[in-house]
CSV table of C-alpha atoms and ligand atoms in Angstrom, one decimal:
chain,number,residue,atom,x,y,z
A,1,MET,CA,-27.4,-10.8,2.8
A,2,THR,CA,-25.3,-9.0,5.6
A,3,ALA,CA,-23.4,-5.4,3.3
A,4,ILE,CA,-19.7,-6.1,4.7
A,5,GLY,CA,-16.8,-4.1,3.7
A,6,ILE,CA,-14.2,-1.1,4.8
A,7,HIS,CA,-15.8,1.1,7.2
A,8,ASP,CA,-12.8,3.3,7.7
A,9,ILE,CA,-9.7,4.0,6.0
A,10,GLU,CA,-6.3,5.5,7.2
A,11,VAL,CA,-3.0,6.1,5.9
A,12,ALA,CA,0.7,7.0,7.3
A,13,THR,CA,3.9,7.2,6.0
A,14,GLY,CA,7.6,8.0,6.9
A,15,HIS,CA,9.4,10.7,8.3
A,16,HIS,CA,11.5,11.5,5.0
A,17,VAL,CA,11.0,12.3,1.6
A,18,VAL,CA,13.4,12.2,-1.8
A,19,ASN,CA,12.2,14.7,-4.1
A,20,LEU,CA,13.0,13.3,-7.4
A,21,THR,CA,13.9,15.9,-9.7
A,22,GLU,CA,16.7,16.0,-7.5
A,23,LEU,CA,17.3,12.4,-7.7
A,24,ALA,CA,16.7,12.7,-11.6
A,25,GLU,CA,19.8,15.3,-11.7
A,26,ALA,CA,21.8,13.2,-9.3
A,27,ARG,CA,21.5,10.3,-11.9
A,28,GLY,CA,22.1,12.3,-14.6
A,29,VAL,CA,18.3,11.9,-16.3
A,30,ASP,CA,15.9,14.2,-17.2
A,31,PRO,CA,13.2,14.5,-14.7
A,32,ASN,CA,10.3,14.2,-16.4
A,33,LYS,CA,11.3,10.4,-17.7
A,34,TYR,CA,10.9,10.3,-13.1
A,35,ILE,CA,7.8,13.2,-13.4
A,36,LYS,CA,5.6,11.9,-16.7
A,37,GLY,CA,7.3,8.6,-17.6
A,38,LEU,CA,6.5,7.5,-14.5
A,39,GLY,CA,4.4,9.8,-12.6
A,40,GLN,CA,6.1,9.9,-9.7
A,41,ASP,CA,7.3,13.3,-8.0
A,42,GLU,CA,8.7,11.9,-4.6
A,43,PHE,CA,9.2,9.5,-2.7
A,44,SER,CA,8.7,8.3,1.6
A,45,PHE,CA,11.9,7.3,3.0
A,46,PRO,CA,11.3,6.0,7.3
A,47,ALA,CA,14.0,7.5,9.7
A,48,PRO,CA,16.0,4.9,11.6
A,49,ASP,CA,13.7,4.2,14.0
A,50,GLU,CA,10.7,3.5,11.3
A,51,ASP,CA,9.5,0.7,9.9
A,52,VAL,CA,6.3,-1.5,8.9
A,53,VAL,CA,5.5,-2.1,11.9
A,54,THR,CA,5.7,1.5,13.3
A,55,MET,CA,4.0,2.7,9.9
A,56,GLY,CA,1.4,0.8,10.0
A,57,ALA,CA,0.6,1.1,14.1
A,58,THR,CA,0.6,4.7,13.5
A,59,ALA,CA,-1.8,4.2,10.6
A,60,ALA,CA,-4.1,2.0,12.9
A,61,HIS,CA,-3.6,4.5,16.3
A,62,ARG,CA,-5.2,7.2,14.4
A,63,LEU,CA,-7.4,5.2,12.9
A,64,LEU,CA,-8.7,3.5,15.8
A,65,GLU,CA,-9.1,7.0,17.4
A,66,ARG,CA,-12.5,7.5,15.8
A,67,THR,CA,-13.6,3.7,15.3
A,68,GLY,CA,-12.5,2.6,18.7
A,69,ALA,CA,-11.4,-0.7,19.1
A,70,GLU,CA,-14.3,-2.3,20.1
A,71,GLY,CA,-15.1,-5.6,18.9
A,72,ILE,CA,-12.0,-6.1,17.0
A,73,ARG,CA,-10.8,-10.2,17.3
A,74,THR,CA,-8.6,-10.1,14.5
A,75,LEU,CA,-4.8,-8.0,13.5
A,76,LEU,CA,-4.1,-8.9,10.2
A,77,PHE,CA,-1.1,-7.9,8.7
A,78,ALA,CA,0.1,-7.4,5.2
A,79,THR,CA,3.8,-6.8,4.1
A,80,GLU,CA,6.7,-8.3,2.2
A,81,THR,CA,9.0,-6.1,4.8
A,82,GLY,CA,8.5,-8.5,7.1
A,83,VAL,CA,11.5,-7.7,10.3
A,84,ASP,CA,11.2,-11.4,11.7
A,85,GLN,CA,11.0,-15.1,9.7
A,86,SER,CA,8.8,-16.3,12.5
A,87,LYS,CA,7.3,-13.6,14.8
A,88,SER,CA,4.6,-11.7,12.8
A,89,THR,CA,4.2,-7.6,12.6
A,90,ALA,CA,0.4,-8.3,13.9
A,91,VAL,CA,1.8,-8.7,17.4
A,92,PHE,CA,3.7,-6.3,17.8
A,93,VAL,CA,1.2,-3.8,16.7
A,94,HIS,CA,-1.1,-5.4,18.8
A,95,LYS,CA,1.2,-5.1,21.5
A,96,LEU,CA,1.2,-1.0,20.7
A,97,LEU,CA,-2.5,-0.5,20.2
A,98,ASP,CA,-3.2,-1.7,23.7
A,99,LEU,CA,-5.4,-4.3,22.0
A,100,PRO,CA,-7.1,-6.8,24.7
A,101,GLY,CA,-5.2,-10.0,24.7
A,102,GLU,CA,-8.4,-12.1,23.2
A,103,VAL,CA,-7.0,-10.9,19.2
A,104,ARG,CA,-5.9,-13.5,16.9
A,105,SER,CA,-2.8,-11.5,15.0
A,106,ILE,CA,-1.2,-12.9,12.2
A,107,GLU,CA,0.8,-11.5,9.6
A,108,LEU,CA,0.4,-12.4,5.7
A,109,LYS,CA,2.8,-12.5,2.9
A,110,GLN,CA,2.3,-12.6,-1.3
A,111,ALA,CA,4.3,-9.6,-2.8
A,112,CYS,CA,1.9,-6.4,-3.0
A,113,TYR,CA,-1.3,-8.5,-3.3
A,114,SER,CA,-1.2,-10.3,0.3
A,115,GLY,CA,-2.9,-6.8,1.7
A,116,THR,CA,-6.1,-7.6,-0.2
A,117,GLY,CA,-5.6,-11.7,1.0
A,118,ALA,CA,-5.7,-9.8,4.1
A,119,LEU,CA,-8.9,-8.1,3.2
A,120,GLN,CA,-10.4,-11.2,1.9
A,121,ALA,CA,-9.7,-13.4,5.2
A,122,ALA,CA,-11.1,-10.5,7.1
A,123,LEU,CA,-14.8,-10.4,4.6
A,124,GLY,CA,-14.9,-13.7,5.4
A,125,ILE,CA,-14.4,-14.0,9.4
A,126,ILE,CA,-17.2,-11.4,9.3
A,127,ALA,CA,-19.7,-13.1,6.8
A,128,ARG,CA,-19.7,-16.0,9.5
A,129,ASN,CA,-19.5,-13.6,12.6
A,130,PRO,CA,-20.7,-10.2,11.8
A,131,GLY,CA,-20.4,-9.1,15.3
A,132,GLU,CA,-16.9,-9.1,15.0
A,133,ARG,CA,-14.7,-6.5,13.3
A,134,VAL,CA,-11.1,-7.0,12.0
A,135,LEU,CA,-8.3,-4.3,11.9
A,136,VAL,CA,-6.4,-5.3,8.4
A,137,ILE,CA,-3.1,-3.4,8.4
A,138,SER,CA,-0.9,-3.1,5.2
A,139,SER,CA,2.8,-1.6,5.4
A,140,ASP,CA,5.7,-1.4,3.2
A,141,ILE,CA,8.9,-0.2,2.7
A,142,ALA,CA,9.8,-0.7,-1.1
A,143,ARG,CA,13.9,-0.7,-1.8
A,144,TYR,CA,15.7,-1.4,-5.4
A,145,GLU,CA,19.5,-0.6,-5.8
A,146,LEU,CA,20.9,2.3,-5.6
A,147,ASP,CA,21.0,4.5,-9.3
A,148,SER,CA,18.9,1.5,-10.8
A,149,PRO,CA,15.7,1.5,-12.6
A,150,GLY,CA,13.7,1.1,-10.0
A,151,GLU,CA,15.2,3.7,-7.8
A,152,PRO,CA,12.9,5.8,-8.5
A,153,THR,CA,9.8,4.0,-7.4
A,154,GLN,CA,11.2,3.3,-4.1
A,155,GLY,CA,8.8,4.7,-1.3
A,156,ALA,CA,7.1,3.4,1.9
A,157,GLY,CA,3.8,3.4,3.3
A,158,ALA,CA,1.2,1.9,5.5
A,159,VAL,CA,-3.0,1.5,5.5
A,160,ALA,CA,-5.1,0.4,8.2
A,161,MET,CA,-8.1,-0.3,8.0
A,162,LEU,CA,-11.7,-1.5,10.2
A,163,VAL,CA,-13.7,-4.5,8.2
A,164,SER,CA,-16.9,-4.5,9.7
A,165,ALA,CA,-20.8,-5.1,8.9
A,166,ASP,CA,-22.7,-2.9,7.8
A,167,PRO,CA,-19.8,-0.8,6.9
A,168,ALA,CA,-19.8,3.1,6.6
A,169,LEU,CA,-17.2,3.4,3.7
A,170,VAL,CA,-17.3,0.6,0.8
A,171,GLU,CA,-19.4,-2.1,0.6
A,172,ILE,CA,-17.2,-5.2,-0.4
A,173,GLU,CA,-19.3,-7.4,-3.3
A,174,PRO,CA,-19.2,-11.0,-2.9
A,175,ALA,CA,-17.9,-11.7,-6.6
A,176,SER,CA,-14.2,-11.4,-7.8
A,177,GLY,CA,-12.4,-12.3,-10.4
A,178,VAL,CA,-8.2,-14.0,-9.1
A,179,PHE,CA,-5.3,-15.0,-11.2
A,180,SER,CA,-2.4,-16.6,-10.2
A,181,GLU,CA,0.9,-17.7,-11.9
A,182,ASP,CA,4.4,-18.7,-11.1
A,183,VAL,CA,6.9,-15.8,-12.4
A,184,ASP,CA,10.1,-14.4,-11.7
A,185,ASP,CA,9.5,-10.6,-12.4
A,186,PHE,CA,10.5,-9.2,-8.6
A,187,TRP,CA,11.3,-11.4,-5.4
A,188,ARG,CA,13.8,-10.4,-2.4
A,189,PRO,CA,15.7,-13.3,-1.5
A,190,ASN,CA,16.8,-13.5,2.3
A,191,ASP,CA,19.5,-12.0,2.4
A,192,SER,CA,19.3,-8.6,1.0
A,193,SER,CA,17.1,-5.7,1.8
A,194,THR,CA,16.5,-4.7,-2.6
A,195,ALA,CA,14.4,-6.9,-4.6
A,196,VAL,CA,15.6,-8.2,-7.5
A,197,VAL,CA,14.0,-7.2,-10.6
A,198,ASP,CA,12.8,-8.2,-14.4
A,199,GLY,CA,11.3,-4.2,-14.9
A,200,GLY,CA,10.2,-5.8,-18.4
A,201,LEU,CA,8.9,-8.8,-17.4
A,202,SER,CA,7.1,-7.6,-13.6
A,203,ILE,CA,5.4,-5.0,-16.7
A,204,THR,CA,3.9,-7.6,-19.1
A,205,ALA,CA,3.2,-10.2,-16.0
A,206,TYR,CA,0.7,-7.4,-14.3
A,207,LEU,CA,-1.2,-6.8,-17.6
A,208,LYS,CA,-1.7,-10.4,-17.9
A,209,SER,CA,-3.0,-10.6,-14.6
A,210,VAL,CA,-5.0,-8.0,-15.4
A,211,GLU,CA,-6.7,-9.3,-17.8
A,212,LYS,CA,-6.6,-13.1,-16.5
A,213,ALA,CA,-8.7,-11.8,-13.3
A,214,TRP,CA,-11.1,-9.8,-14.9
A,215,LYS,CA,-11.9,-12.9,-16.9
A,216,ASP,CA,-12.5,-14.2,-13.5
A,217,LEU,CA,-14.3,-11.9,-12.7
A,218,GLU,CA,-17.1,-12.1,-15.3
A,219,GLN,CA,-17.2,-15.9,-15.2
A,220,HIS,CA,-18.0,-15.6,-11.5
A,221,GLY,CA,-21.4,-12.9,-11.2
A,222,GLY,CA,-19.2,-9.8,-11.7
A,223,PRO,CA,-20.4,-6.6,-12.7
A,224,SER,CA,-20.8,-4.9,-16.4
A,225,ILE,CA,-17.7,-3.0,-17.3
A,226,SER,CA,-19.9,-0.5,-17.7
A,227,ASP,CA,-21.4,-0.2,-14.6
A,228,VAL,CA,-18.1,0.7,-12.6
A,229,ALA,CA,-17.5,4.2,-12.1
A,230,ALA,CA,-14.2,4.2,-11.3
A,231,PHE,CA,-10.5,2.1,-11.2
A,232,VAL,CA,-8.1,1.6,-9.0
A,233,TYR,CA,-4.8,-0.4,-8.9
A,234,HIS,CA,-1.8,-1.1,-7.3
A,235,GLN,CA,0.2,2.0,-8.5
A,236,PRO,CA,4.2,0.6,-8.6
A,237,PHE,CA,4.4,4.2,-10.3
A,238,THR,CA,0.9,5.6,-11.2
A,239,LYS,CA,1.8,5.7,-15.1
A,240,MET,CA,1.6,1.6,-14.7
A,241,ALA,CA,-2.4,2.3,-13.2
A,242,ARG,CA,-2.2,4.3,-16.7
A,243,LYS,CA,-1.2,1.3,-18.7
A,244,ALA,CA,-3.5,-1.2,-16.8
A,245,GLN,CA,-6.5,1.3,-17.1
A,246,ALA,CA,-5.7,1.6,-21.4
A,247,HIS,CA,-5.3,-2.4,-21.4
A,248,LEU,CA,-8.6,-3.3,-19.1
A,249,ALA,CA,-10.3,-0.5,-21.9
A,250,ALA,CA,-8.9,-2.7,-25.0
A,251,PHE,CA,-9.6,-5.9,-24.5
A,252,THR,CA,-13.0,-5.1,-23.1
A,253,GLY,CA,-13.8,-2.6,-25.9
A,254,THR,CA,-14.9,-0.1,-23.3
A,255,GLU,CA,-14.2,3.7,-22.3
A,256,LEU,CA,-12.9,4.2,-19.1
A,257,ASN,CA,-12.7,7.3,-16.2
A,258,ASP,CA,-9.5,8.3,-16.9
A,259,GLY,CA,-9.8,11.2,-14.8
A,260,ALA,CA,-9.7,9.1,-12.2
A,261,LEU,CA,-6.4,7.8,-12.5
A,262,ASP,CA,-5.5,11.7,-11.4
A,263,THR,CA,-7.9,11.3,-8.4
A,264,GLY,CA,-6.5,8.0,-7.2
A,265,SER,CA,-3.2,8.6,-7.3
A,266,VAL,CA,-2.5,12.2,-5.2
A,267,TYR,CA,-1.1,10.2,-2.2
A,268,ASN,CA,1.1,7.7,-4.0
A,269,ARG,CA,2.6,10.0,-6.6
A,270,ARG,CA,4.1,11.2,-3.5
A,271,MET,CA,4.6,8.1,-1.2
A,272,GLY,CA,6.1,6.2,-4.3
A,273,ASN,CA,5.5,2.4,-4.3
A,274,SER,CA,3.9,1.3,-0.7
A,275,TYR,CA,3.6,-2.4,-1.9
A,276,THR,CA,1.3,-4.2,0.4
A,277,ALA,CA,-0.3,-0.5,0.9
A,278,SER,CA,-0.2,1.3,-2.7
A,279,LEU,CA,-3.0,-0.2,-4.1
A,280,TYR,CA,-5.2,1.3,-1.2
A,281,SER,CA,-3.1,4.3,-0.4
A,282,ALA,CA,-5.0,4.4,-3.8
A,283,LEU,CA,-7.8,3.5,-3.1
A,284,THR,CA,-8.2,6.3,0.0
A,285,SER,CA,-7.0,8.9,-3.0
A,286,LEU,CA,-9.8,8.5,-4.7
A,287,LEU,CA,-12.4,8.0,-2.1
A,288,HIS,CA,-10.8,12.0,-0.7
A,289,HIS,CA,-10.6,13.6,-4.3
A,290,GLU,CA,-13.8,12.0,-6.6
A,291,ASP,CA,-17.1,13.8,-6.6
A,292,GLY,CA,-20.0,11.9,-7.1
A,293,LEU,CA,-19.2,8.6,-6.2
A,294,THR,CA,-21.4,7.8,-3.5
A,295,GLY,CA,-24.1,5.0,-4.4
A,296,LYS,CA,-21.6,3.9,-7.3
A,297,ARG,CA,-19.5,1.0,-7.8
A,298,VAL,CA,-15.5,1.1,-7.5
A,299,GLY,CA,-13.4,-1.3,-9.1
A,300,LEU,CA,-10.1,-2.2,-7.0
A,301,VAL,CA,-7.3,-4.3,-9.3
A,302,SER,CA,-4.6,-6.0,-6.9
A,303,TYR,CA,-1.3,-7.2,-8.3
A,304,GLY,CA,1.8,-8.7,-6.4
A,305,SER,CA,4.3,-9.7,-8.1
A,306,GLY,CA,5.8,-13.8,-8.8
A,307,SER,CA,2.1,-13.5,-9.1
A,308,VAL,CA,-1.2,-13.3,-7.8
A,309,ALA,CA,-3.9,-10.8,-9.1
A,310,GLU,CA,-7.6,-9.7,-8.3
A,311,ILE,CA,-10.4,-7.3,-8.6
A,312,LEU,CA,-12.7,-6.7,-6.3
A,313,THR,CA,-15.3,-3.8,-6.6
A,314,GLY,CA,-17.1,-2.1,-4.4
A,315,ILE,CA,-20.4,0.2,-4.0
A,316,VAL,CA,-18.9,3.4,-2.0
A,317,ARG,CA,-21.7,4.4,0.8
A,318,ALA,CA,-20.0,7.8,2.6
A,319,ASP,CA,-21.0,11.2,0.6
A,320,ASP,CA,-18.3,13.4,-0.4
A,321,ALA,CA,-18.2,16.1,1.9
A,322,THR,CA,-17.2,13.0,4.7
A,323,ARG,CA,-14.8,11.9,2.7
A,324,ARG,CA,-13.1,15.2,1.4
A,325,GLY,CA,-13.0,15.9,5.1
A,326,PHE,CA,-10.3,13.8,5.6
A,327,ARG,CA,-7.7,14.6,2.5
A,328,ASP,CA,-6.1,17.6,5.0
A,329,ARG,CA,-5.1,15.6,7.3
A,330,VAL,CA,-3.0,13.1,4.9
A,331,LEU,CA,-1.5,16.3,2.5
A,332,GLY,CA,-0.5,18.3,5.9
A,333,MET,CA,1.1,15.1,7.3
A,334,LEU,CA,3.0,14.6,3.5
A,335,ASP,CA,3.8,18.3,3.4
A,336,SER,CA,5.9,17.3,6.6
A,337,ARG,CA,7.8,14.8,5.6
A,338,VAL,CA,11.7,16.4,6.4
A,339,ARG,CA,13.4,16.3,3.4
A,340,LEU,CA,16.8,13.8,2.5
A,341,SER,CA,19.1,16.0,0.0
A,342,VAL,CA,20.5,13.0,-2.2
A,343,PRO,CA,24.0,12.5,-0.4
A,344,GLU,CA,22.1,11.9,2.8
A,345,TYR,CA,19.4,9.4,1.1
A,346,GLU,CA,22.2,7.5,-0.1
A,347,GLY,CA,23.9,6.9,3.2
A,348,MET,CA,20.5,5.9,5.0
A,349,HIS,CA,20.3,3.8,1.9
A,350,GLU,CA,22.9,1.7,2.3
A,351,LYS,CA,22.2,0.9,6.3
A,352,ALA,CA,18.8,-0.6,5.3
A,353,MET,CA,19.6,-4.2,6.2
A,354,PRO,CA,17.5,-5.0,9.3
A,355,SER,CA,20.0,-6.4,11.8
A,356,ALA,CA,19.9,-8.7,14.8
A,357,GLU,CA,23.0,-7.2,16.7
A,358,ASP,CA,21.7,-5.2,19.5
A,359,THR,CA,21.2,-1.7,18.8
A,360,GLU,CA,19.7,1.1,20.8
A,361,THR,CA,18.3,3.6,17.8
A,362,ALA,CA,18.6,7.3,18.0
A,363,ALA,CA,14.9,8.9,17.8
A,364,VAL,CA,14.2,11.3,15.3
A,365,THR,CA,10.1,9.7,14.1
A,366,LYS,CA,7.3,12.1,14.9
A,367,SER,CA,5.1,9.3,15.3
A,368,PRO,CA,3.4,7.6,18.0
A,369,PHE,CA,5.3,4.7,18.1
A,370,ARG,CA,9.4,4.1,17.5
A,371,PHE,CA,11.6,0.8,17.0
A,372,ALA,CA,13.8,1.4,20.2
A,373,GLY,CA,16.3,-1.3,19.2
A,374,VAL,CA,17.3,-5.0,19.7
A,375,ARG,CA,18.2,-6.4,22.9
A,376,GLY,CA,19.3,-9.7,23.4
A,377,ARG,CA,18.6,-10.4,19.2
A,378,ALA,CA,15.0,-9.4,19.8
A,379,ARG,CA,13.2,-5.7,18.1
A,380,HIS,CA,11.7,-3.8,20.4
A,381,TYR,CA,9.3,-1.3,20.3
A,382,GLU,CA,7.9,2.1,22.4
A,383,ARG,CA,5.9,5.1,22.3
A,384,ALA,CA,7.6,7.6,20.7
B,1,LIG,P1,13.6,2.7,-16.6
B,1,LIG,O1,13.3,0.7,-17.7
B,1,LIG,O2,14.8,3.4,-17.0
B,1,LIG,O3,12.6,3.2,-17.7
B,1,LIG,O4,12.9,2.1,-15.7
B,1,LIG,P2,12.1,2.9,-18.7
B,1,LIG,O5,13.2,3.6,-20.4
B,1,LIG,O6,10.7,2.3,-19.2
B,1,LIG,O7,10.7,4.7,-19.2
B,1,LIG,C1,9.6,4.8,-18.1
B,1,LIG,C2,8.6,6.0,-19.1
B,1,LIG,O8,9.2,7.0,-19.0
B,1,LIG,C3,8.5,5.5,-20.7
B,1,LIG,O9,7.1,5.7,-20.8
B,1,LIG,C4,9.6,5.9,-21.5
B,1,LIG,O10,8.9,6.3,-22.2
B,1,LIG,C5,8.8,7.4,-20.3
B,1,LIG,P3,6.0,3.7,-21.5
B,1,LIG,O11,6.8,3.7,-22.3
B,1,LIG,O12,6.3,3.0,-20.2
B,1,LIG,O13,4.9,4.7,-21.5
B,1,LIG,N1,10.2,8.6,-20.2
B,1,LIG,C6,10.4,9.9,-20.9
B,1,LIG,N2,9.2,10.6,-21.0
B,1,LIG,C7,9.2,11.8,-21.0
B,1,LIG,N3,10.2,12.4,-21.0
B,1,LIG,C8,11.9,12.0,-21.1
B,1,LIG,C9,11.5,10.8,-20.4
B,1,LIG,N4,12.3,9.7,-21.1
B,1,LIG,C10,11.8,8.3,-20.6
B,1,LIG,N5,12.5,12.6,-20.7
B,1,LIG,C11,11.1,0.4,-14.7
B,1,LIG,C12,11.0,1.1,-15.6
B,1,LIG,C13,9.6,0.6,-14.8
B,1,LIG,C14,10.9,-0.3,-15.5
B,1,LIG,C15,11.4,0.5,-13.5
B,1,LIG,O14,11.5,1.4,-13.1
B,1,LIG,C16,11.6,-0.4,-12.7
B,1,LIG,O15,12.0,-1.6,-12.9
B,1,LIG,N6,10.9,-0.6,-11.6
B,1,LIG,C17,10.4,-1.2,-10.8
B,1,LIG,C18,9.6,-2.3,-10.9
B,1,LIG,C19,7.9,-2.6,-11.3
B,1,LIG,O16,7.8,-1.2,-10.4
B,1,LIG,N7,7.8,-2.9,-12.4
B,1,LIG,C20,6.1,-2.5,-12.0
B,1,LIG,C21,5.5,-4.0,-12.4
B,1,LIG,S1,5.1,-5.4,-10.7
B,1,LIG,C22,4.1,-4.8,-9.8
B,1,LIG,O17,3.4,-3.7,-9.6
B,1,LIG,C23,4.7,-5.0,-8.4
B,1,LIG,C24,5.6,-4.4,-7.6
B,1,LIG,O18,5.0,-3.8,-6.9
B,1,LIG,C25,6.2,-5.3,-6.5
B,1,LIG,C26,5.4,-6.4,-5.4
B,1,LIG,O19,4.4,-6.7,-6.2
B,1,LIG,O20,5.8,-6.7,-4.6
B,1,LIG,C27,6.9,-4.0,-8.6
């Protein structure tokens, strides 16, 4: 059977950064609650001329500079921060990337899970047509109300993956474990730019889903847990990965690689929750920072509120030096974000709801693409 998987991967994030020690001080909270209790140091915040389209296009642009676009006939864009009720984010990105007309461009939604749904769809398309490649983009902006428990877990980021036969980076194995259950743990109503969340329920729903999905994977020919060298998780905040791994270890009675929780959360600690992109920025962080993984199996644990979970496994193909070679670029991107004071961030948070009123957007972003504004109630994007 042809090996199919992730050939290459890239991360992008928002223009601004908010420091969580400063936010804790402003909220009258011990900074250790955010830094140690949640496992978060900072979060990314987009400029007014950035959104999921510009972040996703930026990640994909950097990826395609290395791989070229040849063979791409499908562009799947996973997000829960959609910019229109009808037109997909994928169509905007298709234009920004100058892709040929002969491409199907679609948006997928199911909270933080849909990046994994998109990856599964890509694997299926390539199984039928191994000569094709699929561009999968996950991009989101996580936003909760000011001064709410979720506020320190906000964030923004995008991950682009090129999925192909005979991949250079990670071969995804055919077996997977899935679980769906209707739960009101987290959602975002149509008239709100911020999520509604039951924090306690969301954590128990996540842990239950991990257990159910793992058991389903075992029943569908998945590997023994002792043959998984490292797990990466959807990380609404990086402590959640620790909770999920402790749960997985406890109910399977296995000791798991806790060091990989650190190497798999370097970017997430600094970007915050990027919803659909979170698991894949964690995978990127692990691949860039964990040595000795070549030829070994990694487990990918995906959870999206509402809720859907899936656990996939993959075999790492690229060598340590190649994988490590990409980390300075991501760290440099994180270092170069422009810091917002807490009052500046609060002012921008209030104006976050996407509007359909005609407007021209001020040029701020340093990314290759920008949201230019709304004309005739239609969104317009351009090269920055
Ligand atoms: P909270 O209730 O304010 O926090 O908000 P807490 O009191 O539970 O404290 C958090 C941790 O900090 C605890 O550690 C405390 O002990 C510790 P734990 O017991 O959990 O290990 N702590 C301290 N540690 C050191 N020094 C201190 C200190 N003080 C306290 N001084 C909550 C936490 C997660 C509820 C909140 O941030 C929230 O509502 N977040 C949003 C929801 C969320 O992220 N849920 C996660 C699972 S659902 C999911 O992953 C899906 C999602 O990504 C959306 C999607 O799918 O689209 C959210």
